[in-house]
mmCIF file of C-alpha atoms in Angstrom:
data_model
loop_
_atom_site.group_PDB
_atom_site.id
_atom_site.type_symbol
_atom_site.label_atom_id
_atom_site.label_comp_id
_atom_site.label_asym_id
_atom_site.label_seq_id
_atom_site.Cartn_x
_atom_site.Cartn_y
_atom_site.Cartn_z
ATOM 1 C CA GLN M 181 110.539 60.916 78.607
ATOM 2 C CA SER M 182 112.705 63.290 80.987
ATOM 3 C CA LEU M 183 113.920 61.513 84.611
ATOM 4 C CA ASP M 184 114.234 63.876 87.582
ATOM 5 C CA PHE M 185 118.019 64.157 88.072
ATOM 6 C CA HIS M 186 117.378 67.298 90.323
ATOM 7 C CA GLY M 187 118.878 65.811 93.314
ATOM 8 C CA LEU M 188 122.387 65.030 91.512
ATOM 9 C CA THR M 189 122.561 68.120 89.523
ATOM 10 C CA LYS M 190 121.809 70.410 92.624
ATOM 11 C CA SER M 191 124.463 68.512 94.973
ATOM 12 C CA LEU M 192 126.943 69.018 91.852
ATOM 13 C CA SER M 193 126.097 72.710 91.461
ATOM 14 C CA TYR M 194 126.635 72.914 95.423
ATOM 15 C CA MET M 195 130.443 71.855 94.994
ATOM 16 C CA THR M 196 130.965 74.644 92.079
ATOM 17 C CA LYS M 197 129.405 77.053 94.436
ATOM 18 C CA THR M 198 131.743 76.364 97.417
ATOM 19 C CA LYS M 199 134.825 76.571 94.974
ATOM 20 C CA ASN M 200 133.456 79.245 92.796
ATOM 21 C CA LYS M 201 134.332 77.364 89.595
ATOM 22 C CA LYS M 202 133.136 75.644 86.425
ATOM 23 C CA VAL M 203 133.065 71.773 86.926
ATOM 24 C CA THR M 204 136.204 70.209 86.114
ATOM 25 C CA LYS M 205 137.416 66.585 85.989
ATOM 26 C CA LYS M 206 138.526 66.376 89.340
ATOM 27 C CA MET M 207 135.540 68.221 90.871
ATOM 28 C CA PHE M 208 133.558 65.880 88.970
ATOM 29 C CA ILE M 209 135.574 62.535 90.246
ATOM 30 C CA ASP M 210 135.494 64.130 93.675
ATOM 31 C CA TRP M 211 131.747 64.368 93.590
ATOM 32 C CA GLY M 212 131.261 61.194 92.385
ATOM 33 C CA LYS M 213 133.204 59.629 95.377
ATOM 34 C CA LYS M 214 131.509 61.436 97.703
ATOM 35 C CA CYS M 215 127.907 61.150 96.427
ATOM 36 C CA VAL M 216 127.576 58.338 93.812
ATOM 37 C CA PRO M 217 130.580 55.932 93.991
ATOM 38 C CA HIS M 218 129.221 53.665 91.298
ATOM 39 C CA ILE M 219 128.522 56.232 88.793
ATOM 40 C CA GLY M 220 131.665 55.740 86.505
ATOM 41 C CA SER M 221 129.970 52.266 85.420
ATOM 42 C CA THR M 222 127.342 53.993 83.914
ATOM 43 C CA MET M 223 129.504 55.438 81.139
ATOM 44 C CA ALA M 224 131.121 51.935 80.244
ATOM 45 C CA GLY M 225 127.517 50.136 79.919
ATOM 46 C CA PHE M 226 126.592 53.230 78.040
ATOM 47 C CA VAL M 227 129.617 52.408 75.351
ATOM 48 C CA HIS M 228 129.259 48.704 75.539
ATOM 49 C CA ASN M 229 125.581 48.987 74.518
ATOM 50 C CA LEU M 230 126.425 51.165 71.632
ATOM 51 C CA VAL M 231 129.058 49.569 69.959
ATOM 52 C CA PHE M 232 127.500 45.771 71.035
ATOM 53 C CA HIS M 233 124.140 46.046 71.458
ATOM 54 C CA ALA M 234 122.522 43.456 73.096
ATOM 55 C CA LYS M 235 125.372 41.018 73.557
ATOM 56 C CA SER M 236 126.520 40.225 76.712
ATOM 57 C CA SER M 237 129.664 41.748 78.269
ATOM 58 C CA HIS M 238 132.812 39.828 79.376
ATOM 59 C CA SER M 239 134.095 42.422 81.515
ATOM 60 C CA ARG M 240 135.275 42.040 85.023
ATOM 61 C CA VAL M 241 134.094 45.285 85.790
ATOM 62 C CA SER M 242 130.116 45.046 87.389
ATOM 63 C CA PRO M 243 127.921 46.615 84.611
ATOM 64 C CA PHE M 244 125.250 49.198 85.520
ATOM 65 C CA MET M 245 122.161 48.231 86.286
ATOM 66 C CA ASN M 246 119.132 50.273 86.713
ATOM 67 C CA PRO M 247 116.379 49.110 89.068
ATOM 68 C CA GLU M 248 112.945 47.777 87.729
ATOM 69 C CA LEU M 249 110.134 47.795 90.388
ATOM 70 C CA LEU M 250 108.078 44.862 90.148
ATOM 71 C CA ASP M 251 105.523 46.310 92.554
ATOM 72 C CA SER M 252 103.595 49.645 92.640
ATOM 73 C CA SER M 253 105.293 52.396 94.562
ATOM 74 C CA LYS M 254 103.859 55.441 96.222
ATOM 75 C CA ILE M 255 107.395 57.282 96.299
ATOM 76 C CA PHE M 256 108.817 55.893 92.674
ATOM 77 C CA THR M 257 106.134 56.955 90.765
ATOM 78 C CA ASP M 258 107.727 56.853 87.111
ATOM 79 C CA GLN M 259 109.450 53.376 86.542
ATOM 80 C CA ASN M 260 112.335 55.485 84.901
ATOM 81 C CA SER M 261 112.688 57.395 87.905
ATOM 82 C CA GLY M 262 115.909 59.535 88.222
ATOM 83 C CA HIS M 263 115.817 58.682 92.093
ATOM 84 C CA LEU M 264 116.124 55.138 90.911
ATOM 85 C CA PHE M 265 119.240 55.937 89.035
ATOM 86 C CA ALA M 266 120.751 58.018 91.804
ATOM 87 C CA ILE M 267 120.314 55.024 94.605
ATOM 88 C CA SER M 268 121.637 52.625 92.004
ATOM 89 C CA CYS M 269 125.047 54.688 91.360
ATOM 90 C CA MET M 270 125.523 54.568 95.256
ATOM 91 C CA SER M 271 126.527 50.652 94.751
ATOM 92 C CA GLN M 272 127.098 48.296 92.135
ATOM 93 C CA ASP M 273 125.055 45.825 93.902
ATOM 94 C CA LEU M 274 121.790 47.334 94.113
ATOM 95 C CA GLY M 275 120.720 47.242 90.363
ATOM 96 C CA GLY M 276 118.192 44.734 88.891
ATOM 97 C CA LYS M 277 114.881 44.022 89.677
ATOM 98 C CA TRP M 278 113.270 45.376 93.258
ATOM 99 C CA ARG M 279 110.528 43.590 94.842
ATOM 100 C CA ARG M 280 108.744 45.564 97.418
ATOM 101 C CA LEU M 281 109.046 44.031 100.745
ATOM 102 C CA PHE M 282 106.432 46.485 103.004
ATOM 103 C CA SER M 283 105.420 49.826 102.802
ATOM 104 C CA SER M 284 103.581 52.097 105.265
ATOM 105 C CA ASP M 285 100.274 51.488 103.472
ATOM 106 C CA MET M 286 100.030 48.393 104.661
ATOM 107 C CA LYS M 287 97.076 47.998 107.395
ATOM 108 C CA ASP M 288 98.294 48.231 111.298
ATOM 109 C CA SER M 289 101.685 48.965 109.686
ATOM 110 C CA SER M 290 104.517 48.687 112.625
ATOM 111 C CA ILE M 291 108.421 47.934 113.022
ATOM 112 C CA ALA M 292 106.819 44.533 113.993
ATOM 113 C CA LEU M 293 105.261 44.030 110.703
ATOM 114 C CA LEU M 294 108.010 45.351 108.779
ATOM 115 C CA GLU M 295 110.554 42.467 110.573
ATOM 116 C CA ASN M 296 107.583 40.035 109.654
ATOM 117 C CA CYS M 297 107.904 41.132 105.958
ATOM 118 C CA MET M 298 111.323 40.609 105.630
ATOM 119 C CA ALA M 299 111.794 37.085 107.357
ATOM 120 C CA GLN M 300 112.295 35.296 104.211
ATOM 121 C CA HIS M 301 114.499 38.130 101.776
ATOM 122 C CA VAL M 302 117.923 37.152 101.856
ATOM 123 C CA GLY M 303 120.583 40.226 101.041
ATOM 124 C CA PRO M 304 120.255 43.905 101.768
ATOM 125 C CA THR M 305 116.966 45.907 101.788
ATOM 126 C CA ILE M 306 116.612 49.332 100.553
ATOM 127 C CA PHE M 307 114.354 51.901 102.617
ATOM 128 C CA VAL M 308 113.037 55.061 101.037
ATOM 129 C CA ILE M 309 111.137 58.144 103.304
ATOM 130 C CA LYS M 310 109.279 60.665 101.734
ATOM 131 C CA VAL M 311 108.669 63.186 104.247
ATOM 132 C CA ASP M 312 106.282 66.287 103.838
ATOM 133 C CA SER M 313 108.727 68.799 103.346
ATOM 134 C CA ASN M 314 109.449 66.860 99.504
ATOM 135 C CA ARG M 315 112.477 65.646 100.870
ATOM 136 C CA LEU M 316 113.388 61.840 99.995
ATOM 137 C CA ILE M 317 116.104 60.125 102.047
ATOM 138 C CA GLY M 318 116.956 56.523 103.071
ATOM 139 C CA GLY M 319 119.523 53.844 103.380
ATOM 140 C CA VAL M 320 120.714 50.321 103.088
ATOM 141 C CA ALA M 321 120.688 47.634 105.687
ATOM 142 C CA GLU M 322 120.976 44.394 106.217
ATOM 143 C CA SER M 323 117.945 42.126 105.983
ATOM 144 C CA GLY M 324 117.521 41.812 109.552
ATOM 145 C CA TRP M 325 117.619 45.171 110.395
ATOM 146 C CA LYS M 326 120.632 44.636 113.348
ATOM 147 C CA PHE M 327 123.150 47.261 111.164
ATOM 148 C CA GLY M 328 122.656 49.463 108.008
ATOM 149 C CA TYR M 329 125.230 49.630 105.789
ATOM 150 C CA PHE M 330 124.837 53.307 104.691
ATOM 151 C CA LEU M 331 122.505 56.252 104.364
ATOM 152 C CA PHE M 332 121.659 58.627 101.856
ATOM 153 C CA GLU M 333 119.884 61.451 100.704
ATOM 154 C CA ILE M 334 117.971 61.803 97.364
ATOM 155 C CA GLU M 335 116.118 65.369 97.671
ATOM 156 C CA PRO M 336 116.884 67.726 97.637
ATOM 157 C CA THR M 337 120.502 66.823 97.086
ATOM 158 C CA THR M 338 122.117 63.789 96.266
ATOM 159 C CA ARG M 339 124.484 62.345 98.808
ATOM 160 C CA ILE M 340 125.818 59.154 100.355
ATOM 161 C CA HIS M 341 126.709 58.653 104.298
ATOM 162 C CA HIS M 342 128.663 56.357 106.099
ATOM 163 C CA SER M 343 128.941 56.018 109.463
ATOM 164 C CA LYS M 344 131.789 58.026 111.196
ATOM 165 C CA GLY M 345 134.640 56.580 113.195
ATOM 166 C CA ALA M 346 136.357 53.284 113.152
ATOM 167 C CA ALA M 347 132.750 51.180 112.379
ATOM 168 C CA THR M 348 131.638 52.352 109.084
ATOM 169 C CA LYS M 349 128.391 51.058 109.202
ATOM 170 C CA TYR M 350 125.081 52.115 111.405
ATOM 171 C CA PHE M 351 124.021 49.784 114.922
ATOM 172 C CA VAL M 352 120.558 49.839 114.675
ATOM 173 C CA LYS M 353 118.275 49.651 117.974
ATOM 174 C CA HIS M 354 114.880 49.090 118.056
ATOM 175 C CA ASN M 355 112.113 50.353 120.761
ATOM 176 C CA ILE M 356 114.161 53.671 121.656
ATOM 177 C CA GLU M 357 112.772 56.673 122.597
ATOM 178 C CA GLN M 358 112.684 60.075 121.077
ATOM 179 C CA VAL M 359 110.343 63.711 121.342
ATOM 180 C CA ASN M 360 108.840 64.098 118.176
ATOM 181 C CA ILE M 361 108.037 67.685 116.624
ATOM 182 C CA ASP M 362 104.398 67.924 118.521
ATOM 183 C CA GLY M 363 106.349 67.225 121.730
ATOM 184 C CA GLU M 364 105.360 64.022 122.442
ATOM 185 C CA THR M 365 107.507 60.933 123.425
ATOM 186 C CA VAL M 366 107.426 58.289 120.380
ATOM 187 C CA ASN M 367 108.799 54.483 120.216
ATOM 188 C CA GLY M 368 110.854 54.061 117.072
ATOM 189 C CA THR M 369 113.752 52.753 115.062
ATOM 190 C CA GLY M 370 117.215 54.588 115.285
ATOM 191 C CA PHE M 371 120.180 53.926 113.041
ATOM 192 C CA PHE M 372 123.726 54.678 115.372
ATOM 193 C CA ALA M 373 126.726 55.778 114.453
ATOM 194 C CA ASN M 374 130.188 54.542 115.776
ATOM 195 C CA GLY M 375 129.838 55.026 119.576
ATOM 196 C CA GLY M 376 126.856 57.749 119.115
ATOM 197 C CA LYS M 377 124.252 58.477 121.647
ATOM 198 C CA THR M 378 121.805 59.950 119.765
ATOM 199 C CA PRO M 379 120.544 58.579 116.393
ATOM 200 C CA ASP M 380 121.677 59.611 113.067
ATOM 201 C CA LEU M 381 117.991 58.992 111.537
ATOM 202 C CA PHE M 382 115.489 58.076 113.998
ATOM 203 C CA ILE M 383 112.094 56.397 112.632
ATOM 204 C CA SER M 384 108.935 55.928 114.570
ATOM 205 C CA GLU M 385 107.325 52.676 115.071
ATOM 206 C CA HIS M 386 103.989 53.499 112.945
ATOM 207 C CA PHE M 387 105.936 55.317 110.666
ATOM 208 C CA HIS M 388 104.250 58.726 111.349
ATOM 209 C CA TRP M 389 107.505 60.765 111.685
ATOM 210 C CA CYS M 390 110.980 60.533 111.563
ATOM 211 C CA LYS M 391 114.413 62.544 112.356
ATOM 212 C CA ALA M 392 117.413 62.972 110.558
ATOM 213 C CA LEU M 393 120.715 64.075 111.950
ATOM 214 C CA PHE M 394 123.031 62.439 109.442
ATOM 215 C CA MET M 395 122.487 65.652 107.043
ATOM 216 C CA ASP M 396 124.599 68.965 106.476
ATOM 217 C CA ILE M 397 121.065 70.416 107.890
ATOM 218 C CA PRO M 398 119.051 68.110 110.007
ATOM 219 C CA PHE M 399 115.349 68.228 110.250
ATOM 220 C CA SER M 400 112.527 66.556 111.983
ATOM 221 C CA SER M 401 109.141 65.962 109.720
ATOM 222 C CA LYS M 402 106.250 63.955 109.453
ATOM 223 C CA VAL M 403 106.428 60.850 106.960
ATOM 224 C CA GLU M 404 104.155 60.895 103.612
ATOM 225 C CA ALA M 405 105.542 57.242 102.197
ATOM 226 C CA PHE M 406 107.868 54.698 103.863
ATOM 227 C CA GLU M 407 108.755 51.711 101.788
ATOM 228 C CA VAL M 408 111.705 49.202 101.984
ATOM 229 C CA TRP M 409 112.615 47.086 98.458
ATOM 230 C CA GLY M 410 114.499 44.066 98.181
ATOM 231 C CA ILE M 411 116.798 43.050 95.069
ATOM 232 C CA GLU M 412 114.871 39.992 93.520
ATOM 233 C CA GLU M 413 116.904 38.435 91.129
ATOM 234 C CA LEU M 414 120.548 37.529 91.353
ATOM 235 C CA ARG M 415 123.204 38.479 88.880
ATOM 236 C CA GLU M 416 124.146 36.301 85.982
ATOM 237 C CA GLY M 417 126.349 33.414 87.589
ATOM 238 C CA GLN M 418 125.878 34.355 91.145
ATOM 239 C CA SER M 419 124.206 31.822 93.209
ATOM 240 C CA LEU M 420 121.672 32.511 96.025
ATOM 241 C CA LYS M 421 124.575 31.067 98.557
ATOM 242 C CA GLU M 422 126.884 33.691 97.187
ATOM 243 C CA VAL M 423 124.027 36.281 98.018
ATOM 244 C CA GLY M 424 123.550 34.517 101.925
ATOM 245 C CA LEU M 425 127.101 34.654 102.295
ATOM 246 C CA LYS M 426 127.872 38.179 100.912
ATOM 247 C CA LYS M 427 125.324 40.100 102.447
ATOM 248 C CA GLU M 428 127.059 43.686 102.073
ATOM 249 C CA PRO M 429 126.641 45.840 99.439
ATOM 250 C CA ASN M 430 130.180 46.775 97.674
ATOM 251 C CA VAL M 431 130.210 50.419 98.744
ATOM 252 C CA PRO M 432 133.761 52.158 98.475
ATOM 253 C CA HIS M 433 133.792 54.263 101.859
ATOM 254 C CA HIS M 434 135.508 57.939 101.675
ATOM 255 C CA PRO M 435 135.782 59.658 105.149
ATOM 256 C CA GLN M 436 133.198 62.683 104.863
#
């Protein structure tokens, strides 16, 4: 069964076009650091499974774990989605079993309902937005949505985005106003970079519209689907207390 790696391959091909070269080892490493920092672990996991199939690894390096959806999704329509693979390659802490915490399909969906649905979750949340131009973007935020660890784009290209400046996290503000594509003022939630006055990402309170300024080509669009996921199960040897203390996913920060 083929996987959809379109965003990954396109982001790598863009790098070769800008440098007018074939993909070299250095180019691949630079691309990995910039777009999918945890992709190197996939090779270690592949070799281990090939040689030591069904046996546990004693390596100190965190193994690669592809997300497994425990609930249905309008965005990830295939359990083996290449989009899930791309997201899990962004941090070693995003693999494992995912539980859907919220969906824009829920009755009377709103930011207030979203906060209520996430109230009992411990650890980072992964939110994904599918917009009507077939773009797929999202980010990883702490469970209370007071700040975001990073934003990302999956389609049409794949890349991770950190807040620029001294603070590498995005500050989240609720009940802010923005003007949508129809010229109407709407309330919603914004992810602000360090010291920024305009949100890098804005999501309207009923998840009908979003504006993304963190990308190389900013856009404003209606939303087809919005979902928030939480990691359901802990890694081997990891306690709930440890997850509660370590809410921040391990993601190397590389200046953009």
